[in-house]
CSV table of C-alpha atoms in Angstrom, one decimal:
chain,number,residue,atom,x,y,z
A,1,UNK,CA,-62.1,-215.8,-139.5
A,2,UNK,CA,-59.8,-213.3,-141.1
A,3,UNK,CA,-58.6,-209.8,-140.3
A,4,UNK,CA,-59.8,-208.5,-136.9
A,5,UNK,CA,-59.3,-205.0,-135.6
A,6,UNK,CA,-59.8,-203.0,-132.4
A,7,UNK,CA,-59.9,-199.4,-131.4
A,8,UNK,CA,-57.4,-197.6,-129.2
A,9,UNK,CA,-59.6,-198.1,-126.1
A,10,UNK,CA,-59.4,-201.9,-126.2
A,11,UNK,CA,-56.9,-204.9,-126.6
A,12,UNK,CA,-57.4,-207.8,-128.9
A,13,UNK,CA,-56.1,-211.1,-127.5
A,14,UNK,CA,-55.4,-213.9,-130.0
A,15,UNK,CA,-54.6,-217.4,-128.7
A,16,UNK,CA,-54.5,-220.9,-130.1
A,17,UNK,CA,-52.3,-222.8,-132.5
A,18,UNK,CA,-49.1,-221.0,-133.4
A,19,UNK,CA,-48.8,-219.0,-130.2
A,20,UNK,CA,-48.2,-221.6,-127.6
A,21,UNK,CA,-48.6,-220.5,-124.0
A,22,UNK,CA,-48.3,-216.8,-124.8
A,23,UNK,CA,-51.2,-215.2,-126.6
A,24,UNK,CA,-50.8,-212.2,-128.8
A,25,UNK,CA,-51.9,-208.9,-127.3
A,26,UNK,CA,-52.8,-206.2,-129.9
A,27,UNK,CA,-53.8,-202.9,-128.2
A,28,UNK,CA,-55.5,-200.6,-130.8
A,29,UNK,CA,-54.6,-202.3,-134.1
A,30,UNK,CA,-55.4,-205.3,-136.3
A,31,UNK,CA,-54.3,-208.9,-136.7
A,32,UNK,CA,-55.1,-211.9,-138.9
A,33,UNK,CA,-56.9,-214.6,-137.0
A,34,UNK,CA,-56.7,-218.1,-138.5
A,35,UNK,CA,-59.6,-220.5,-138.3
A,36,UNK,CA,-57.7,-222.6,-135.7
A,37,UNK,CA,-57.2,-219.6,-133.4
A,38,UNK,CA,-59.6,-217.6,-131.1
A,39,UNK,CA,-59.6,-214.0,-130.1
A,40,UNK,CA,-61.1,-212.0,-127.2
A,41,UNK,CA,-61.3,-208.3,-126.3
A,42,UNK,CA,-60.7,-206.5,-123.1
A,43,UNK,CA,-61.7,-202.8,-122.6
A,44,UNK,CA,-59.1,-200.1,-121.7
A,45,UNK,CA,-61.7,-197.5,-120.7
A,46,UNK,CA,-61.4,-195.6,-117.5
A,47,UNK,CA,-63.9,-196.8,-114.9
A,48,UNK,CA,-65.2,-194.3,-112.3
A,49,UNK,CA,-65.9,-195.9,-108.9
A,50,UNK,CA,-67.9,-194.3,-106.1
A,51,UNK,CA,-66.4,-196.0,-103.0
A,52,UNK,CA,-68.9,-195.7,-100.2
A,53,UNK,CA,-68.1,-196.8,-96.6
A,54,UNK,CA,-71.1,-196.1,-94.4
A,55,UNK,CA,-70.8,-196.0,-90.5
A,56,UNK,CA,-67.3,-197.2,-90.1
A,57,UNK,CA,-65.9,-197.0,-86.6
A,58,UNK,CA,-62.6,-195.1,-86.2
A,59,UNK,CA,-59.9,-195.8,-83.7
A,60,UNK,CA,-61.8,-193.7,-81.2
A,61,UNK,CA,-65.0,-195.7,-81.7
A,62,UNK,CA,-66.9,-193.0,-83.5
A,63,UNK,CA,-69.0,-194.2,-86.5
A,64,UNK,CA,-68.5,-192.0,-89.6
A,65,UNK,CA,-69.4,-192.4,-93.3
A,66,UNK,CA,-66.9,-191.7,-96.0
A,67,UNK,CA,-67.5,-191.5,-99.8
A,68,UNK,CA,-64.5,-191.5,-102.1
A,69,UNK,CA,-64.2,-191.3,-105.9
A,70,UNK,CA,-61.6,-193.4,-107.7
A,71,UNK,CA,-60.7,-193.6,-111.4
A,72,UNK,CA,-59.2,-197.0,-112.5
A,73,UNK,CA,-58.4,-198.8,-115.7
A,74,UNK,CA,-56.7,-201.8,-117.1
A,75,UNK,CA,-53.0,-200.9,-117.7
A,76,UNK,CA,-51.8,-201.8,-121.2
A,77,UNK,CA,-48.5,-199.9,-120.9
A,78,UNK,CA,-46.9,-202.9,-119.2
A,79,UNK,CA,-47.2,-206.3,-120.9
A,80,UNK,CA,-47.0,-208.1,-117.5
A,81,UNK,CA,-49.9,-206.1,-116.1
A,82,UNK,CA,-51.8,-206.6,-119.3
A,83,UNK,CA,-51.2,-210.3,-119.2
A,84,UNK,CA,-52.3,-210.4,-115.5
A,85,UNK,CA,-55.4,-208.3,-116.3
A,86,UNK,CA,-56.3,-210.7,-119.2
A,87,UNK,CA,-55.8,-213.7,-116.8
A,88,UNK,CA,-58.0,-212.1,-114.2
A,89,UNK,CA,-60.8,-210.4,-116.3
A,90,UNK,CA,-60.8,-211.8,-119.8
A,91,UNK,CA,-64.3,-212.8,-120.7
A,92,UNK,CA,-65.8,-210.5,-118.0
A,93,UNK,CA,-67.8,-207.3,-118.7
A,94,UNK,CA,-66.8,-203.9,-117.6
A,95,UNK,CA,-69.5,-203.9,-114.9
A,96,UNK,CA,-68.0,-207.1,-113.4
A,97,UNK,CA,-64.5,-205.6,-113.5
A,98,UNK,CA,-65.8,-202.4,-111.8
A,99,UNK,CA,-67.5,-204.4,-109.0
A,100,UNK,CA,-64.2,-206.3,-108.3
A,101,UNK,CA,-62.2,-203.1,-108.2
A,102,UNK,CA,-64.9,-201.4,-106.1
A,103,UNK,CA,-64.9,-204.2,-103.5
A,104,UNK,CA,-61.2,-204.0,-103.2
A,105,UNK,CA,-61.1,-200.2,-102.8
A,106,UNK,CA,-63.9,-200.2,-100.3
A,107,UNK,CA,-62.2,-202.8,-98.1
A,108,UNK,CA,-59.0,-200.8,-98.0
A,109,UNK,CA,-60.9,-197.6,-97.4
A,110,UNK,CA,-62.7,-199.1,-94.4
A,111,UNK,CA,-59.4,-200.5,-93.1
A,112,UNK,CA,-57.7,-197.1,-93.2
A,113,UNK,CA,-60.7,-195.5,-91.5
A,114,UNK,CA,-60.3,-197.9,-88.6
A,115,UNK,CA,-56.7,-196.8,-88.0
A,116,UNK,CA,-57.4,-193.0,-88.0
A,117,UNK,CA,-59.3,-190.7,-85.7
A,118,UNK,CA,-62.2,-188.6,-86.9
A,119,UNK,CA,-60.2,-185.5,-86.5
A,120,UNK,CA,-57.4,-186.9,-88.7
A,121,UNK,CA,-59.8,-188.0,-91.4
A,122,UNK,CA,-61.7,-184.7,-91.3
A,123,UNK,CA,-58.8,-182.3,-90.9
A,124,UNK,CA,-56.2,-184.1,-93.1
A,125,UNK,CA,-58.1,-185.6,-96.0
A,126,UNK,CA,-55.0,-185.6,-98.2
A,127,UNK,CA,-53.2,-187.9,-95.8
A,128,UNK,CA,-56.3,-190.2,-95.7
A,129,UNK,CA,-56.5,-190.3,-99.5
A,130,UNK,CA,-52.8,-191.1,-99.8
A,131,UNK,CA,-53.0,-194.0,-97.4
A,132,UNK,CA,-56.0,-195.5,-99.2
A,133,UNK,CA,-54.3,-195.0,-102.6
A,134,UNK,CA,-51.0,-196.6,-101.5
A,135,UNK,CA,-52.6,-199.6,-99.8
A,136,UNK,CA,-55.2,-200.3,-102.6
A,137,UNK,CA,-52.7,-199.7,-105.4
A,138,UNK,CA,-50.6,-202.8,-104.7
A,139,UNK,CA,-53.6,-205.1,-104.7
A,140,UNK,CA,-55.1,-203.7,-107.8
A,141,UNK,CA,-51.7,-203.8,-109.6
A,142,UNK,CA,-51.6,-207.5,-108.8
A,143,UNK,CA,-54.8,-207.7,-110.7
A,144,UNK,CA,-53.5,-205.7,-113.7
A,145,UNK,CA,-55.5,-202.5,-112.8
A,146,UNK,CA,-54.0,-199.1,-112.3
A,147,UNK,CA,-55.5,-196.4,-110.0
A,148,UNK,CA,-55.5,-193.2,-112.0
A,149,UNK,CA,-56.8,-191.0,-109.1
A,150,UNK,CA,-58.5,-191.2,-105.7
A,151,UNK,CA,-60.1,-188.5,-103.6
A,152,UNK,CA,-62.5,-188.1,-100.7
A,153,UNK,CA,-65.8,-186.8,-101.8
A,154,UNK,CA,-67.7,-186.5,-98.5
A,155,UNK,CA,-67.4,-187.2,-94.7
A,156,UNK,CA,-70.5,-187.4,-92.5
A,157,UNK,CA,-71.8,-188.9,-89.3
A,158,UNK,CA,-75.3,-189.4,-87.8
A,159,UNK,CA,-74.6,-188.2,-84.2
A,160,UNK,CA,-73.3,-184.6,-84.8
A,161,UNK,CA,-69.7,-185.4,-83.9
A,162,UNK,CA,-68.3,-183.6,-86.8
A,163,UNK,CA,-70.6,-180.6,-86.0
A,164,UNK,CA,-69.5,-180.7,-82.4
A,165,UNK,CA,-65.9,-180.6,-83.5
A,166,UNK,CA,-66.5,-177.4,-85.2
A,167,UNK,CA,-68.6,-175.7,-82.5
A,168,UNK,CA,-65.7,-174.5,-80.2
A,169,UNK,CA,-63.8,-173.3,-83.1
A,170,UNK,CA,-66.9,-171.7,-84.5
A,171,UNK,CA,-67.6,-170.0,-81.1
A,172,UNK,CA,-64.1,-168.8,-80.9
A,173,UNK,CA,-64.1,-167.6,-84.4
A,174,UNK,CA,-67.5,-165.9,-83.7
A,175,UNK,CA,-66.1,-164.3,-80.5
A,176,UNK,CA,-63.0,-163.1,-82.2
A,177,UNK,CA,-65.1,-161.9,-85.1
A,178,UNK,CA,-67.4,-159.9,-82.7
A,179,UNK,CA,-64.4,-158.3,-80.9
A,180,UNK,CA,-62.6,-157.7,-84.1
A,181,UNK,CA,-65.8,-156.2,-85.5
A,182,UNK,CA,-66.2,-153.8,-82.5
A,183,UNK,CA,-62.5,-152.9,-82.5
A,184,UNK,CA,-62.7,-152.5,-86.2
A,185,UNK,CA,-65.8,-150.4,-86.0
A,186,UNK,CA,-64.1,-148.2,-83.3
A,187,UNK,CA,-61.0,-147.9,-85.3
A,188,UNK,CA,-63.0,-147.4,-88.4
A,189,UNK,CA,-65.0,-144.5,-86.7
A,190,UNK,CA,-61.8,-142.9,-85.6
A,191,UNK,CA,-60.2,-143.4,-88.9
A,192,UNK,CA,-63.3,-142.3,-90.6
A,193,UNK,CA,-63.4,-139.0,-88.6
A,194,UNK,CA,-59.7,-138.5,-89.2
A,195,UNK,CA,-60.2,-139.4,-92.8
A,196,UNK,CA,-63.2,-137.0,-93.1
A,197,UNK,CA,-61.1,-134.2,-91.5
A,198,UNK,CA,-58.2,-135.0,-93.8
A,199,UNK,CA,-60.6,-135.4,-96.7
A,200,UNK,CA,-62.3,-132.0,-96.1
A,201,UNK,CA,-58.9,-130.3,-95.6
A,202,UNK,CA,-57.6,-132.0,-98.7
A,203,UNK,CA,-60.8,-131.2,-100.5
A,204,UNK,CA,-60.5,-127.5,-99.6
A,205,UNK,CA,-56.9,-127.5,-100.6
A,206,UNK,CA,-57.8,-129.4,-103.7
A,207,UNK,CA,-60.6,-127.1,-104.5
A,208,UNK,CA,-58.2,-124.1,-104.2
A,209,UNK,CA,-55.7,-125.9,-106.4
A,210,UNK,CA,-58.5,-126.9,-108.8
A,211,UNK,CA,-59.7,-123.2,-109.0
A,212,UNK,CA,-56.1,-122.1,-109.6
A,213,UNK,CA,-55.7,-124.8,-112.2
A,214,UNK,CA,-59.0,-123.9,-113.7
A,215,UNK,CA,-58.0,-120.3,-113.9
A,216,UNK,CA,-54.6,-121.1,-115.4
A,217,UNK,CA,-56.4,-123.5,-117.7
A,218,UNK,CA,-58.9,-120.9,-118.9
A,219,UNK,CA,-56.1,-118.3,-119.4
A,220,UNK,CA,-53.9,-120.7,-121.3
A,221,UNK,CA,-56.9,-122.1,-123.2
A,222,UNK,CA,-57.9,-118.6,-124.2
A,223,UNK,CA,-54.4,-117.9,-125.4
A,224,UNK,CA,-54.2,-121.3,-127.1
A,225,UNK,CA,-57.7,-120.8,-128.7
A,226,UNK,CA,-56.6,-117.4,-130.0
A,227,UNK,CA,-53.4,-118.9,-131.5
A,228,UNK,CA,-55.4,-121.9,-132.8
A,229,UNK,CA,-58.0,-119.7,-134.4
A,230,UNK,CA,-55.3,-117.5,-135.9
A,231,UNK,CA,-53.5,-120.5,-137.2
A,232,UNK,CA,-56.8,-122.0,-138.3
A,233,UNK,CA,-57.8,-118.8,-140.1
A,234,UNK,CA,-54.3,-118.6,-141.7
A,235,UNK,CA,-54.7,-122.3,-142.7
A,236,UNK,CA,-58.1,-121.7,-144.1
A,237,UNK,CA,-56.9,-118.7,-146.1
A,238,UNK,CA,-53.9,-120.6,-147.3
A,239,UNK,CA,-56.2,-123.5,-148.2
A,240,UNK,CA,-58.6,-121.2,-150.0
A,241,UNK,CA,-55.7,-119.5,-151.8
A,242,UNK,CA,-54.2,-122.8,-152.8
A,243,UNK,CA,-57.6,-124.1,-153.8
A,244,UNK,CA,-58.1,-121.0,-156.0
A,245,UNK,CA,-54.7,-121.4,-157.5
A,246,UNK,CA,-55.4,-125.1,-158.1
A,247,UNK,CA,-58.7,-124.3,-159.6
A,248,UNK,CA,-57.1,-121.6,-161.8
A,249,UNK,CA,-54.5,-124.0,-162.9
A,250,UNK,CA,-57.1,-126.6,-163.6
A,251,UNK,CA,-59.1,-124.1,-165.6
A,252,UNK,CA,-55.9,-123.2,-167.5
A,253,UNK,CA,-55.3,-126.8,-168.2
A,254,UNK,CA,-58.9,-127.3,-169.3
A,255,UNK,CA,-58.7,-124.3,-171.5
A,256,UNK,CA,-55.4,-125.6,-172.9
A,257,UNK,CA,-57.1,-129.0,-173.5
A,258,UNK,CA,-60.0,-127.2,-175.2
A,259,UNK,CA,-57.6,-125.2,-177.4
A,260,UNK,CA,-55.8,-128.4,-178.4
A,261,UNK,CA,-59.1,-130.1,-179.0
A,262,UNK,CA,-60.3,-127.1,-181.0
A,263,UNK,CA,-57.1,-127.2,-183.0
A,264,UNK,CA,-57.5,-130.9,-183.6
A,265,UNK,CA,-61.2,-130.2,-184.6
A,266,UNK,CA,-60.0,-127.4,-186.9
A,267,UNK,CA,-57.4,-129.7,-188.4
A,268,UNK,CA,-59.9,-132.4,-188.9
A,269,UNK,CA,-62.4,-129.9,-190.4
A,270,UNK,CA,-59.6,-128.6,-192.7
A,271,UNK,CA,-58.9,-132.2,-193.7
A,272,UNK,CA,-62.6,-132.8,-194.2
A,273,UNK,CA,-62.8,-129.6,-196.3
A,274,UNK,CA,-59.9,-130.6,-198.4
A,275,UNK,CA,-61.4,-134.0,-198.8
A,276,UNK,CA,-64.8,-132.5,-199.7
A,277,UNK,CA,-63.0,-130.1,-202.1
A,278,UNK,CA,-61.3,-133.1,-203.8
A,279,UNK,CA,-64.6,-134.9,-203.8
A,280,UNK,CA,-66.4,-131.9,-205.2
A,281,UNK,CA,-63.6,-131.4,-207.7
A,282,UNK,CA,-63.9,-135.0,-208.8
A,283,UNK,CA,-67.7,-135.4,-208.6
A,284,UNK,CA,-69.0,-131.9,-209.4
A,285,UNK,CA,-66.5,-129.4,-210.7
A,286,UNK,CA,-64.8,-131.6,-213.3
A,287,UNK,CA,-68.1,-133.1,-214.5
A,288,UNK,CA,-69.5,-129.6,-214.5
A,289,UNK,CA,-66.6,-128.2,-216.4
A,290,UNK,CA,-66.9,-131.1,-218.9
A,291,UNK,CA,-70.7,-130.4,-219.1
A,292,UNK,CA,-70.0,-126.7,-219.5
A,293,UNK,CA,-67.5,-127.4,-222.2
A,294,UNK,CA,-70.0,-129.7,-223.9
A,295,UNK,CA,-72.8,-127.2,-223.5
A,296,UNK,CA,-70.6,-124.4,-224.7
A,297,UNK,CA,-69.6,-126.5,-227.7
A,298,UNK,CA,-73.2,-127.4,-228.4
A,299,UNK,CA,-74.2,-123.7,-227.9
A,300,UNK,CA,-71.5,-122.5,-230.2
A,301,UNK,CA,-72.5,-125.1,-232.7
A,302,UNK,CA,-76.1,-124.1,-232.3
A,303,UNK,CA,-75.1,-120.4,-232.5
A,304,UNK,CA,-73.2,-121.1,-235.7
A,305,UNK,CA,-76.1,-123.1,-236.9
A,306,UNK,CA,-78.6,-120.4,-236.0
A,307,UNK,CA,-76.4,-117.7,-237.5
A,308,UNK,CA,-76.0,-119.6,-240.7
A,309,UNK,CA,-79.7,-120.4,-240.7
A,310,UNK,CA,-80.5,-116.7,-240.0
A,311,UNK,CA,-78.1,-115.7,-242.7
A,312,UNK,CA,-79.7,-118.2,-245.0
A,313,UNK,CA,-83.2,-117.1,-244.0
A,314,UNK,CA,-82.1,-113.4,-244.4
A,315,UNK,CA,-80.6,-114.2,-247.8
A,316,UNK,CA,-83.8,-116.1,-248.7
A,317,UNK,CA,-85.9,-113.3,-247.4
A,318,UNK,CA,-83.8,-110.8,-249.3
A,319,UNK,CA,-84.0,-112.8,-252.5
A,320,UNK,CA,-87.7,-113.4,-251.8
A,321,UNK,CA,-88.2,-109.7,-251.1
A,322,UNK,CA,-86.3,-108.8,-254.2
A,323,UNK,CA,-88.5,-111.2,-256.2
A,324,UNK,CA,-91.7,-110.0,-254.5
A,325,UNK,CA,-90.6,-106.4,-255.0
A,326,UNK,CA,-89.9,-107.1,-258.7
A,327,UNK,CA,-93.3,-108.9,-258.9
A,328,UNK,CA,-95.1,-106.1,-257.1
A,329,UNK,CA,-93.3,-103.6,-259.3
A,330,UNK,CA,-94.3,-105.6,-262.4
A,331,UNK,CA,-97.8,-106.0,-261.1
A,332,UNK,CA,-98.0,-102.4,-260.1
A,333,UNK,CA,-96.8,-101.4,-263.5
A,334,UNK,CA,-99.4,-103.7,-265.1
A,335,UNK,CA,-102.1,-102.4,-262.8
A,336,UNK,CA,-100.9,-98.9,-263.4
A,337,UNK,CA,-101.1,-99.4,-267.1
A,338,UNK,CA,-104.5,-101.1,-266.6
A,339,UNK,CA,-105.7,-98.2,-264.4
A,340,UNK,CA,-104.4,-95.7,-266.9
A,341,UNK,CA,-106.3,-97.5,-269.6
A,342,UNK,CA,-109.4,-97.6,-267.3
A,343,UNK,CA,-108.9,-94.0,-266.6
A,344,UNK,CA,-108.8,-93.3,-270.3
A,345,UNK,CA,-111.8,-95.4,-270.7
A,346,UNK,CA,-113.6,-93.8,-267.8
A,347,UNK,CA,-112.9,-90.4,-269.2
A,348,UNK,CA,-114.7,-91.6,-272.3
A,349,UNK,CA,-117.3,-93.7,-270.4
A,350,UNK,CA,-117.4,-92.1,-266.9
A,351,UNK,CA,-120.9,-93.2,-266.0
A,352,UNK,CA,-120.5,-96.6,-267.7
A,353,UNK,CA,-117.3,-97.2,-265.9
A,354,UNK,CA,-118.8,-96.4,-262.5
A,355,UNK,CA,-121.7,-98.7,-263.3
A,356,UNK,CA,-119.4,-101.4,-264.3
A,357,UNK,CA,-117.3,-101.0,-261.2
A,358,UNK,CA,-120.4,-101.0,-259.0
A,359,UNK,CA,-121.6,-104.1,-260.7
A,360,UNK,CA,-118.3,-105.8,-260.1
A,361,UNK,CA,-118.2,-104.7,-256.5
A,362,UNK,CA,-121.8,-105.4,-255.5
A,363,UNK,CA,-121.4,-109.3,-255.4
A,364,UNK,CA,-118.3,-108.9,-253.2
A,365,UNK,CA,-120.2,-106.5,-250.8
A,366,UNK,CA,-123.1,-108.9,-250.7
A,367,UNK,CA,-120.7,-111.8,-249.9
A,368,UNK,CA,-119.1,-109.7,-247.1
A,369,UNK,CA,-122.5,-108.8,-245.7
A,370,UNK,CA,-123.7,-112.4,-245.8
A,371,UNK,CA,-120.4,-113.8,-244.4
A,372,UNK,CA,-121.4,-113.4,-240.8
A,373,UNK,CA,-124.7,-115.0,-241.5
A,374,UNK,CA,-122.9,-118.1,-242.9
A,375,UNK,CA,-121.2,-118.6,-239.5
A,376,UNK,CA,-124.5,-118.4,-237.6
A,377,UNK,CA,-125.9,-121.8,-236.4
A,378,UNK,CA,-129.3,-120.5,-235.4
A,379,UNK,CA,-131.3,-117.4,-236.2
A,380,UNK,CA,-134.4,-116.3,-234.3
A,381,UNK,CA,-136.3,-113.6,-236.2
A,382,UNK,CA,-139.2,-111.6,-234.7
A,383,UNK,CA,-141.6,-109.8,-237.2
A,384,UNK,CA,-144.4,-107.4,-236.7
A,385,UNK,CA,-148.1,-107.9,-237.7
A,386,UNK,CA,-147.4,-107.5,-241.5
A,387,UNK,CA,-143.8,-108.6,-241.6
A,388,UNK,CA,-142.4,-111.4,-243.7
A,389,UNK,CA,-141.3,-114.7,-242.2
A,390,UNK,CA,-138.8,-117.4,-243.1
A,391,UNK,CA,-135.7,-117.2,-245.4
A,392,UNK,CA,-137.2,-114.4,-247.5
A,393,UNK,CA,-136.9,-112.2,-244.4
A,394,UNK,CA,-133.1,-112.9,-244.3
A,395,UNK,CA,-132.8,-112.2,-248.0
A,396,UNK,CA,-134.7,-109.0,-247.6
A,397,UNK,CA,-132.4,-107.9,-244.8
A,398,UNK,CA,-129.3,-108.5,-247.0
A,399,UNK,CA,-130.9,-106.6,-250.0
A,400,UNK,CA,-131.9,-103.7,-247.7
A,401,UNK,CA,-128.2,-103.4,-246.7
A,402,UNK,CA,-127.1,-103.5,-250.4
A,403,UNK,CA,-129.8,-101.0,-251.3
A,404,UNK,CA,-128.3,-98.6,-248.8
A,405,UNK,CA,-124.8,-99.0,-250.4
A,406,UNK,CA,-125.2,-96.1,-253.1
A,407,UNK,CA,-126.1,-93.7,-250.3
A,408,UNK,CA,-123.0,-94.7,-248.4
A,409,UNK,CA,-120.8,-94.4,-251.4
A,410,UNK,CA,-122.2,-91.0,-252.2
A,411,UNK,CA,-121.6,-89.9,-248.6
A,412,UNK,CA,-118.0,-91.2,-248.8
A,413,UNK,CA,-117.0,-90.2,-252.4
A,414,UNK,CA,-119.6,-87.7,-253.5
A,415,UNK,CA,-120.5,-89.9,-256.5
A,416,UNK,CA,-124.1,-90.6,-257.0
A,417,UNK,CA,-124.1,-94.2,-258.3
A,418,UNK,CA,-127.9,-94.3,-258.7
A,419,UNK,CA,-127.9,-91.2,-260.9
A,420,UNK,CA,-125.0,-92.4,-262.9
A,421,UNK,CA,-126.6,-95.7,-263.5
A,422,UNK,CA,-129.8,-94.0,-264.6
A,423,UNK,CA,-127.8,-91.8,-267.0
A,424,UNK,CA,-125.9,-94.7,-268.4
A,425,UNK,CA,-129.2,-96.6,-268.9
A,426,UNK,CA,-130.8,-93.6,-270.7
A,427,UNK,CA,-127.7,-93.2,-272.9
A,428,UNK,CA,-127.6,-96.8,-273.8
A,429,UNK,CA,-131.3,-96.6,-274.9
A,430,UNK,CA,-130.6,-93.8,-277.3
C-alpha cells in the first residue's frame, strides 16, 4: 500500500477503515491508501454501442429492422450518479458494462418501434431518436450512466415495404420530372432561340462597339505611344546628360583625390628627401668633409714635407754639383796639366808616346772584345779542313780582331801605329 494514482479517464474508489459507509471517490488524481484500506478503479471512457433491433413489428404489424448508435459513459460529474455507478458496476469490466447498457437501450428501442408506424419511423427519424433517448435515459441514469448521444443508423425490411412506400412518390416524381423536362426543353428551345437572336444582335452591336472601341483605342494608343516615346526619349536624354554630369563630377572628384594624393606623395617625398639629406649630411657629407680636411691636412703636410725634401735635395744636389764641379774642375786642371806635359813629352817622343798609348789601350780593347765571350754559356765552332779546334781557335779570333786594330786607328785618325812602333823600335836600338 501507499500512494495510488489514476488518470483523468478513471475514478479511484477507496474504502475501508476510516471512511465508514461512504468510500472516497478520486476522479483523475491520487490518494494515500493505508494497509487496512482497499481501492478499486472504474473507467470513465465513452462506450460506443451498436443497438440492433432486427424484425420488430410496428403498430401496423409490419416487421422492420432498426440499427441505432449510442454513446454512453459513467457520469462522474454528479457524486450521486458516480456512487450509483460504483454500486452497480464496480468490479465489472468495460465489456460487461457495455452489455448491460446495450441490453437496456435495445429493449427501449424495440418498445418505441412497437408504438410507431413504419412511415413515422422512416419519415421522422428525429422523433424516433428523441423518444428512444428520453425513455432509455431515465433507466440508464438510475444506473449511473449518461447517454451522450443516440441516432438511427439504418432502417430496413425483408418484404420491400419501405421500397413500396417510395414507389408512388418515385413515380410521381419521375412523371413530374418528365413533364418538367419536356416543358423545360420547350421553354429552353424557345429561350435558346430568343437568346441566340438576342445574342447575335448583341454580338453584332458588340462587334460594332468593339470595332469602334478598337479604333479609338488604336488612335489613343498611337497618340499615347508618341507621347510616351517622346517622354521616354527626353527621359533617356536627361538620364544620359545627368549620367554624363555625374561621371564628369566623379572624374573631377577622382582627379581632385589624385591631386591630393599626389600632393601628399610629394610632401612625403620632400620629407624623405630632407630626411635623406640629413642622413647624408650626418653619414656622408660631414664624414667626407672631415676626411677631406684630414686628407688636405695630410696632403699639405706631405706637400710641405715634399717641398722641404725637394729643397733639401736641391740644396744637396747644388752643393754636390758644386763639389763635383770643383772636383771636375780640379781633375780637369790636373788632366790638362798632365795632357800638357804628355803633349810636351809627345812632341819630344811622338812615336814613343803613341806606342806607349797603344800599349796601354790594347789590354782594354782586348778586354772589351772578349767581354761578350765571357757572357756566353756555350760556343759551337765550325772549322774547315785545316782549321784549328778548341780554345786556341777562340784566342786566335780575339788576336785577329786586335791585329786589325792598327788599321782601324789609321783609318780613323790617319796615324799609322804599326809604322810608328817600327820606327820607335829602330830608334831604341840605335
